[in-house]
Structures are given as structure tokens and as C-alpha cells.
The first five atom37 places (N, CA, C, CB, O) and aatype in JSON, in Angstrom:
{
  "aatype": [12, 1, 1, 15, 16, 8, 14, 19, 19, 19, 0, 19, 19, 9, 17, 16, 4, 10, 7, 0, 19, 4, 0, 14, 16, 19, 9, 7, 7, 1, 16, 3, 10, 6, 3, 9, 5, 10, 14, 3, 7, 13, 1, 9, 16, 19, 13, 0, 3, 6, 19, 6, 2, 0, 1, 0, 12, 4, 10, 7, 3, 5, 7, 16, 10, 13, 19, 7, 15, 1, 0, 0, 7, 19, 19, 8, 0, 10, 10, 3, 16, 3, 7, 3, 8, 19, 0, 3, 5, 8, 8, 9, 19],
  "atom_mask": [
    [1, 1, 1, 1, 1],
    [1, 1, 1, 1, 1],
    [1, 1, 1, 1, 1],
    [1, 1, 1, 1, 1],
    [1, 1, 1, 1, 1],
    [1, 1, 1, 1, 1],
    [1, 1, 1, 1, 1],
    [1, 1, 1, 1, 1],
    [1, 1, 1, 1, 1],
    [1, 1, 1, 1, 1],
    [1, 1, 1, 1, 1],
    [1, 1, 1, 1, 1],
    [1, 1, 1, 1, 1],
    [1, 1, 1, 1, 1],
    [1, 1, 1, 1, 1],
    [1, 1, 1, 1, 1],
    [1, 1, 1, 1, 1],
    [1, 1, 1, 1, 1],
    [1, 1, 1, 0, 1],
    [1, 1, 1, 1, 1],
    [1, 1, 1, 1, 1],
    [1, 1, 1, 1, 1],
    [1, 1, 1, 1, 1],
    [1, 1, 1, 1, 1],
    [1, 1, 1, 1, 1],
    [1, 1, 1, 1, 1],
    [1, 1, 1, 1, 1],
    [1, 1, 1, 0, 1],
    [1, 1, 1, 0, 1],
    [1, 1, 1, 1, 1],
    [1, 1, 1, 1, 1],
    [1, 1, 1, 1, 1],
    [1, 1, 1, 1, 1],
    [1, 1, 1, 1, 1],
    [1, 1, 1, 1, 1],
    [1, 1, 1, 1, 1],
    [1, 1, 1, 1, 1],
    [1, 1, 1, 1, 1],
    [1, 1, 1, 1, 1],
    [1, 1, 1, 1, 1],
    [1, 1, 1, 0, 1],
    [1, 1, 1, 1, 1],
    [1, 1, 1, 1, 1],
    [1, 1, 1, 1, 1],
    [1, 1, 1, 1, 1],
    [1, 1, 1, 1, 1],
    [1, 1, 1, 1, 1],
    [1, 1, 1, 1, 1],
    [1, 1, 1, 1, 1],
    [1, 1, 1, 1, 1],
    [1, 1, 1, 1, 1],
    [1, 1, 1, 1, 1],
    [1, 1, 1, 1, 1],
    [1, 1, 1, 1, 1],
    [1, 1, 1, 1, 1],
    [1, 1, 1, 1, 1],
    [1, 1, 1, 1, 1],
    [1, 1, 1, 1, 1],
    [1, 1, 1, 1, 1],
    [1, 1, 1, 0, 1],
    [1, 1, 1, 1, 1],
    [1, 1, 1, 1, 1],
    [1, 1, 1, 0, 1],
    [1, 1, 1, 1, 1],
    [1, 1, 1, 1, 1],
    [1, 1, 1, 1, 1],
    [1, 1, 1, 1, 1],
    [1, 1, 1, 0, 1],
    [1, 1, 1, 1, 1],
    [1, 1, 1, 1, 1],
    [1, 1, 1, 1, 1],
    [1, 1, 1, 1, 1],
    [1, 1, 1, 0, 1],
    [1, 1, 1, 1, 1],
    [1, 1, 1, 1, 1],
    [1, 1, 1, 1, 1],
    [1, 1, 1, 1, 1],
    [1, 1, 1, 1, 1],
    [1, 1, 1, 1, 1],
    [1, 1, 1, 1, 1],
    [1, 1, 1, 1, 1],
    [1, 1, 1, 1, 1],
    [1, 1, 1, 0, 1],
    [1, 1, 1, 1, 1],
    [1, 1, 1, 1, 1],
    [1, 1, 1, 1, 1],
    [1, 1, 1, 1, 1],
    [1, 1, 1, 1, 1],
    [1, 1, 1, 1, 1],
    [1, 1, 1, 1, 1],
    [1, 1, 1, 1, 1],
    [1, 1, 1, 1, 1],
    [1, 1, 1, 1, 1]
  ],
  "atom_positions": [
    [[-28.16, 43.0, 51.47], [-27.8, 43.6, 52.58], [-29.01, 43.15, 53.71], [-27.64, 45.2, 52.26], [-30.22, 43.02, 53.5]],
    [[-28.34, 42.99, 54.86], [-29.26, 42.46, 55.69], [-29.95, 43.58, 56.74], [-28.55, 41.31, 56.41], [-29.26, 44.53, 57.11]],
    [[-30.96, 43.47, 57.08], [-31.61, 44.62, 58.08], [-31.11, 44.45, 59.25], [-33.13, 44.62, 58.3], [-31.15, 43.29, 59.65]],
    [[-30.58, 45.36, 60.05], [-30.37, 45.4, 61.36], [-31.41, 45.19, 62.38], [-29.88, 46.45, 61.55], [-31.02, 44.77, 63.47]],
    [[-32.71, 45.42, 62.21], [-33.82, 45.22, 63.11], [-34.97, 44.56, 62.34], [-34.26, 46.57, 63.76], [-35.13, 44.64, 61.12]],
    [[-35.71, 43.95, 63.14], [-36.78, 43.23, 62.61], [-37.97, 44.25, 62.4], [-37.15, 42.03, 63.55], [-38.06, 44.98, 63.38]],
    [[-38.78, 44.49, 61.57], [-39.91, 45.33, 61.64], [-40.63, 45.11, 62.52], [-40.62, 45.37, 60.7], [-40.95, 46.17, 63.07]],
    [[-41.31, 43.76, 63.22], [-41.96, 43.46, 64.09], [-41.42, 43.94, 65.64], [-42.11, 42.18, 63.82], [-42.13, 44.45, 66.5]],
    [[-40.03, 43.65, 65.76], [-39.5, 44.33, 66.75], [-39.65, 45.87, 67.01], [-38.33, 44.04, 66.64], [-39.98, 46.39, 68.08]],
    [[-39.38, 46.41, 66.04], [-39.84, 47.86, 66.07], [-40.96, 48.42, 66.2], [-39.6, 48.36, 65.2], [-41.04, 49.48, 66.83]],
    [[-42.22, 47.74, 65.57], [-43.44, 48.16, 65.72], [-43.61, 47.65, 67.26], [-44.48, 47.6, 64.56], [-44.39, 48.39, 67.87]],
    [[-43.09, 46.58, 68.08], [-43.52, 46.58, 69.42], [-42.99, 47.9, 70.46], [-43.02, 45.18, 69.95], [-43.55, 48.42, 71.43]],
    [[-41.77, 48.16, 69.86], [-41.08, 48.84, 70.87], [-41.97, 50.25, 70.69], [-39.32, 48.91, 70.61], [-42.28, 50.97, 71.64]],
    [[-42.25, 50.46, 69.52], [-43.29, 51.83, 69.24], [-44.68, 51.78, 70.13], [-43.84, 51.87, 67.46], [-45.22, 52.58, 70.88]],
    [[-44.99, 50.5, 69.7], [-46.24, 50.48, 70.72], [-46.26, 50.55, 71.87], [-46.9, 49.6, 70.73], [-47.08, 51.25, 72.46]],
    [[-45.21, 49.73, 72.58], [-45.01, 49.82, 74.22], [-44.56, 51.57, 74.6], [-43.49, 48.54, 74.75], [-44.79, 52.03, 75.72]],
    [[-44.14, 52.1, 73.87], [-43.56, 53.59, 73.96], [-44.85, 54.54, 73.93], [-42.46, 53.99, 72.6], [-45.03, 55.34, 74.85]],
    [[-45.62, 54.45, 73.02], [-46.9, 54.93, 72.94], [-47.97, 54.73, 74.1], [-47.37, 54.4, 71.82], [-48.82, 55.56, 74.42]],
    [[-47.79, 53.41, 74.72], [-48.92, 53.22, 75.37], [-48.34, 53.87, 77.09], [0.0, 0.0, 0.0], [-49.04, 54.39, 77.96]],
    [[-47.1, 53.63, 77.11], [-46.68, 54.64, 78.51], [-46.91, 56.18, 78.5], [-45.07, 54.57, 78.8], [-47.06, 56.89, 79.5]],
    [[-46.91, 56.57, 77.19], [-46.88, 58.07, 77.22], [-48.47, 58.27, 77.21], [-46.0, 58.84, 75.85], [-48.95, 59.18, 77.88]],
    [[-49.37, 57.35, 76.37], [-50.74, 57.56, 76.15], [-51.71, 57.19, 77.19], [-51.08, 56.92, 75.04], [-52.83, 57.69, 77.28]],
    [[-51.15, 56.11, 78.12], [-51.93, 55.62, 79.24], [-52.79, 56.69, 79.96], [-51.0, 55.0, 80.21], [-52.25, 57.78, 80.16]],
    [[-54.01, 56.52, 80.36], [-54.48, 57.57, 81.4], [-53.88, 57.41, 82.64], [-55.94, 57.54, 81.64], [-53.48, 56.27, 82.89]],
    [[-53.7, 58.31, 83.51], [-53.42, 58.42, 84.7], [-54.54, 58.49, 85.46], [-52.65, 59.35, 84.89], [-55.54, 59.18, 85.32]],
    [[-54.13, 57.36, 86.61], [-55.17, 57.59, 87.74], [-54.48, 58.11, 89.08], [-55.97, 56.17, 88.07], [-53.62, 57.49, 89.7]],
    [[-55.0, 59.35, 89.41], [-54.22, 59.93, 90.41], [-55.27, 60.01, 91.64], [-53.59, 61.39, 89.94], [-56.4, 60.48, 91.56]],
    [[-54.68, 59.46, 92.75], [-55.59, 59.17, 93.81], [-55.54, 60.48, 94.74], [0.0, 0.0, 0.0], [-54.62, 61.24, 94.45]],
    [[-56.32, 60.85, 95.73], [-56.34, 62.14, 96.51], [-57.7, 62.69, 96.11], [0.0, 0.0, 0.0], [-58.61, 62.18, 95.46]],
    [[-57.59, 63.88, 96.69], [-58.68, 64.97, 96.77], [-58.37, 66.05, 95.9], [-58.87, 65.54, 98.19], [-57.17, 66.33, 95.85]],
    [[-59.26, 66.81, 95.12], [-58.9, 67.56, 94.2], [-59.49, 68.97, 94.92], [-59.44, 67.06, 92.73], [-60.66, 69.17, 95.25]],
    [[-58.43, 69.82, 95.06], [-59.07, 71.38, 95.76], [-59.82, 71.89, 94.91], [-58.04, 72.61, 96.13], [-59.48, 72.16, 93.76]],
    [[-60.87, 72.06, 95.38], [-62.34, 72.71, 94.68], [-61.96, 74.02, 94.29], [-63.77, 72.88, 95.77], [-62.41, 74.43, 93.22]],
    [[-61.11, 74.83, 95.02], [-60.86, 75.99, 95.13], [-60.02, 76.29, 93.6], [-60.11, 76.22, 96.54], [-60.05, 77.35, 92.99]],
    [[-59.32, 75.11, 93.2], [-58.59, 75.38, 92.19], [-59.26, 75.1, 90.67], [-57.42, 74.65, 92.44], [-58.62, 75.24, 89.63]],
    [[-60.38, 74.77, 90.73], [-61.36, 74.54, 89.54], [-61.9, 75.81, 89.08], [-62.55, 73.62, 89.91], [-62.94, 76.06, 89.7]],
    [[-61.66, 76.52, 88.39], [-62.48, 77.59, 87.86], [-63.72, 77.34, 87.26], [-61.82, 78.24, 86.99], [-63.89, 76.47, 86.4]],
    [[-64.73, 78.2, 87.75], [-66.08, 78.04, 87.29], [-66.71, 79.08, 86.72], [-66.84, 77.66, 88.23], [-66.37, 80.17, 87.2]],
    [[-67.71, 79.12, 85.65], [-68.45, 80.6, 85.02], [-69.1, 81.39, 86.49], [-70.07, 80.15, 83.65], [-69.43, 80.77, 87.5]],
    [[-69.17, 82.56, 86.37], [-70.05, 83.09, 87.2], [-71.43, 82.56, 87.61], [-70.19, 84.12, 86.75], [-72.19, 82.48, 86.65]],
    [[-71.84, 82.26, 88.56], [-72.93, 81.85, 88.92], [-73.3, 80.22, 89.13], [0.0, 0.0, 0.0], [-74.39, 79.68, 89.26]],
    [[-71.99, 79.7, 89.11], [-71.79, 78.1, 89.11], [-71.02, 77.92, 90.35], [-70.94, 77.44, 87.76], [-70.14, 78.67, 90.77]],
    [[-71.47, 76.8, 90.9], [-70.55, 76.49, 92.39], [-70.66, 74.83, 92.42], [-71.41, 77.33, 94.14], [-71.61, 74.1, 92.15]],
    [[-69.43, 74.56, 92.81], [-69.2, 73.17, 92.86], [-68.92, 72.62, 94.43], [-67.96, 72.88, 91.9], [-68.16, 73.24, 95.16]],
    [[-69.56, 71.47, 94.86], [-69.27, 71.1, 96.13], [-68.83, 69.39, 95.97], [-70.64, 71.47, 97.13], [-68.73, 68.71, 94.95]],
    [[-68.65, 69.06, 97.17], [-68.63, 67.36, 97.15], [-69.96, 66.61, 97.4], [-67.65, 66.79, 98.32], [-70.61, 66.77, 98.43]],
    [[-70.25, 65.98, 96.66], [-71.34, 64.92, 96.98], [-70.91, 63.79, 98.1], [-71.72, 64.13, 95.58], [-71.54, 63.54, 99.13]],
    [[-69.91, 63.29, 97.74], [-69.33, 61.95, 98.14], [-67.85, 61.99, 98.02], [-69.88, 60.78, 97.27], [-67.4, 62.49, 96.99]],
    [[-67.06, 61.56, 98.86], [-65.67, 61.13, 98.66], [-65.2, 60.16, 99.04], [-64.94, 61.78, 99.0], [-63.97, 60.05, 99.13]],
    [[-66.23, 58.97, 99.46], [-65.39, 57.62, 99.8], [-65.37, 56.67, 98.38], [-66.22, 56.68, 101.2], [-64.92, 55.52, 98.4]],
    [[-65.78, 57.14, 97.47], [-65.7, 56.3, 96.15], [-64.14, 56.66, 95.2], [-67.24, 56.78, 95.14], [-63.81, 57.71, 94.65]],
    [[-63.4, 55.35, 95.3], [-62.18, 55.63, 94.59], [-62.33, 55.3, 93.41], [-61.07, 55.07, 95.04], [-63.16, 54.45, 93.08]],
    [[-61.5, 55.96, 92.51], [-61.51, 55.73, 91.13], [-62.9, 55.73, 90.32], [-60.88, 54.49, 90.97], [-63.12, 54.87, 89.47]],
    [[-63.67, 56.59, 90.58], [-65.06, 56.67, 90.22], [-64.73, 56.97, 88.58], [-66.01, 57.96, 91.16], [-63.92, 57.74, 88.06]],
    [[-65.57, 56.17, 88.09], [-65.71, 56.21, 86.56], [-66.85, 56.72, 85.67], [-65.6, 55.02, 86.18], [-66.68, 57.4, 84.65]],
    [[-68.02, 56.33, 86.14], [-69.29, 56.65, 85.51], [-70.3, 56.8, 86.46], [-69.71, 55.66, 84.56], [-70.35, 56.04, 87.43]],
    [[-71.15, 57.76, 86.3], [-72.14, 58.01, 87.27], [-73.6, 57.7, 86.57], [-71.99, 59.54, 87.83], [-73.7, 57.61, 85.35]],
    [[-74.52, 57.58, 87.29], [-76.06, 57.62, 86.72], [-76.79, 57.83, 87.97], [-76.64, 56.16, 85.89], [-76.52, 57.27, 89.03]],
    [[-77.78, 58.71, 87.77], [-78.87, 59.25, 88.7], [-80.14, 58.14, 88.53], [-79.36, 60.96, 88.21], [-80.62, 57.81, 87.44]],
    [[-80.45, 57.77, 89.47], [-81.81, 56.78, 89.47], [-82.81, 57.84, 89.61], [0.0, 0.0, 0.0], [-82.65, 59.05, 89.8]],
    [[-84.05, 57.04, 89.44], [-85.32, 57.73, 89.39], [-85.74, 58.1, 90.89], [-86.43, 56.8, 88.65], [-86.41, 59.12, 91.1]],
    [[-85.41, 57.44, 91.69], [-85.54, 57.92, 93.08], [-84.53, 58.51, 93.85], [-85.91, 57.01, 93.77], [-84.51, 58.5, 95.08]],
    [[-83.6, 59.07, 93.04], [-82.39, 59.94, 93.77], [-81.29, 59.14, 94.18], [0.0, 0.0, 0.0], [-80.53, 59.59, 95.04]],
    [[-81.12, 58.11, 93.73], [-79.98, 57.13, 94.31], [-78.85, 57.64, 92.84], [-80.6, 54.94, 94.44], [-79.1, 57.84, 91.65]],
    [[-77.68, 57.71, 93.59], [-76.67, 58.04, 92.55], [-75.67, 57.05, 92.3], [-75.98, 59.21, 92.88], [-74.89, 56.87, 93.23]],
    [[-75.52, 56.45, 91.39], [-74.88, 55.03, 90.97], [-73.7, 55.41, 90.54], [-75.6, 54.15, 89.85], [-73.67, 56.15, 89.56]],
    [[-72.35, 54.95, 91.2], [-71.21, 55.24, 90.81], [-70.34, 54.04, 90.34], [-70.68, 55.94, 91.77], [-70.5, 53.12, 91.14]],
    [[-69.63, 53.76, 89.5], [-69.19, 52.89, 89.06], [-67.61, 52.87, 89.16], [0.0, 0.0, 0.0], [-66.99, 53.64, 88.42]],
    [[-66.98, 52.09, 89.97], [-65.35, 52.16, 90.48], [-64.42, 51.28, 89.34], [-65.15, 51.32, 92.25], [-64.46, 50.08, 89.07]],
    [[-63.6, 52.35, 88.82], [-62.8, 51.63, 87.94], [-61.68, 50.49, 88.5], [-62.14, 52.68, 87.2], [-61.39, 49.6, 87.71]],
    [[-61.11, 50.5, 89.71], [-60.2, 49.84, 89.9], [-60.71, 48.45, 90.77], [-59.23, 50.73, 90.47], [-60.28, 47.31, 90.62]],
    [[-61.67, 48.86, 91.61], [-62.6, 47.95, 92.48], [-63.56, 47.36, 91.67], [-63.33, 48.68, 93.6], [-64.1, 46.38, 92.19]],
    [[-63.98, 47.68, 90.45], [-64.69, 46.77, 89.8], [-66.24, 46.71, 90.02], [0.0, 0.0, 0.0], [-66.93, 45.93, 89.36]],
    [[-66.84, 47.69, 91.13], [-67.97, 47.52, 91.64], [-68.81, 48.92, 91.43], [-67.76, 47.06, 93.05], [-68.39, 49.94, 90.87]],
    [[-70.15, 48.7, 92.05], [-71.21, 49.84, 91.65], [-71.35, 50.21, 92.88], [-72.65, 49.49, 90.89], [-71.43, 49.35, 93.75]],
    [[-71.41, 51.47, 93.19], [-71.69, 52.13, 94.63], [-73.33, 52.81, 94.56], [-70.36, 53.54, 94.97], [-73.56, 53.22, 93.42]],
    [[-74.12, 52.94, 95.23], [-75.27, 53.46, 95.55], [-74.88, 54.49, 96.52], [-76.24, 52.48, 96.02], [-74.42, 54.16, 97.61]],
    [[-75.03, 55.78, 96.17], [-75.44, 56.91, 97.15], [-76.33, 57.64, 97.17], [-74.78, 57.65, 97.28], [-76.71, 58.31, 96.2]],
    [[-77.01, 57.64, 98.73], [-78.1, 58.48, 98.81], [-77.79, 59.65, 99.88], [-79.35, 57.62, 99.17], [-76.91, 59.68, 100.75]],
    [[-78.75, 60.58, 99.58], [-78.89, 61.94, 99.99], [-80.08, 61.73, 100.57], [-78.83, 63.06, 98.95], [-81.06, 61.98, 99.88]],
    [[-80.31, 61.19, 102.09], [-81.5, 61.2, 102.75], [-82.25, 62.41, 103.34], [-81.31, 60.42, 103.64], [-83.47, 62.53, 103.31]],
    [[-81.15, 63.55, 104.03], [-81.59, 64.64, 104.42], [-81.61, 65.77, 103.65], [-81.08, 64.86, 105.34], [-81.92, 66.82, 104.23]],
    [[-81.28, 65.82, 102.15], [-81.7, 66.78, 101.36], [-80.62, 68.08, 101.57], [0.0, 0.0, 0.0], [-80.85, 69.26, 101.32]],
    [[-79.42, 67.53, 102.1], [-78.2, 68.63, 102.14], [-77.21, 68.39, 100.98], [-77.31, 68.54, 103.61], [-76.05, 68.78, 101.08]],
    [[-77.62, 67.82, 100.01], [-76.85, 67.73, 98.92], [-75.28, 67.21, 99.01], [-76.93, 69.0, 98.41], [-74.29, 67.57, 98.38]],
    [[-75.47, 66.13, 100.15], [-74.27, 65.19, 100.69], [-74.68, 63.97, 100.73], [-73.73, 65.46, 102.04], [-75.77, 63.72, 101.23]],
    [[-73.8, 62.91, 100.17], [-74.35, 61.56, 100.41], [-74.32, 61.23, 101.78], [-73.65, 60.53, 99.68], [-73.29, 61.47, 102.4]],
    [[-75.4, 60.65, 102.43], [-75.59, 60.19, 103.62], [-75.58, 58.73, 104.19], [-76.57, 60.66, 103.82], [-75.42, 58.32, 105.34]],
    [[-75.85, 58.0, 102.84], [-75.94, 56.37, 102.81], [-74.83, 56.18, 101.79], [-77.55, 55.62, 102.29], [-74.61, 57.06, 100.95]],
    [[-74.11, 55.03, 101.85], [-73.22, 54.39, 100.89], [-73.07, 53.1, 100.83], [-72.11, 54.79, 100.99], [-72.38, 52.48, 101.64]],
    [[-73.66, 52.63, 99.94], [-73.97, 51.01, 99.76], [-73.21, 50.62, 98.57], [-75.64, 50.58, 99.52], [-73.09, 51.38, 97.61]],
    [[-72.64, 49.27, 98.63], [-72.06, 48.47, 97.49], [-73.21, 47.47, 96.78], [-70.77, 47.54, 98.1], [-73.86, 46.66, 97.44]],
    [[-73.35, 47.64, 95.49], [-74.4, 46.62, 94.97], [-73.8, 45.85, 94.05], [-75.63, 47.2, 94.34], [-74.43, 44.95, 93.48]]
  ]
}
């Protein structure tokens, strides 16, 4: 008796379906901060909104926030020069 489908074909179809279902979603746009629920005593603000697809952040020892961008493949350097907790300078490094 002959099988109707090859096991490799079945594996590829399953793998493709799982990839479509489990793939991370990248959604552009701005999140409404009011929709984020925080514990009492916590607050949230936007430091910088010009970095698209931010993936990872690292705070430098002189206060520069380095942000890696997933889609563009670049690193952004964000600086708050006046102490208002909002980025004033944006450089691509």
C-alpha cells in the first residue's frame, strides 16, 4: 500500500503553519499610555517616540540611552540634556 503524502511534505506544511501562527508581530504606531495598568505609586511616560521597532536598550554611564532598532538594524543614541526626562537629542551611531 502506498502513502498518499510524503512525510517531508507534511513536516514542511506543519512548520510553515506554525511559523505563521507563532511569528512575532511588529505593530507600528503609538500605544495609549492610559491603557497600561500600573500598580499604585508607579507612572509611565514617553521618553522618545522617534525610534521605530525598538528592540533592546542600554543606559550608558553618562546618561545616554542606546536603543537597537529591529527593522532598520541601527543603534540610536538618545540624550536628555535638560533633565526633563524626555529625549532632546537623537543620533544614529
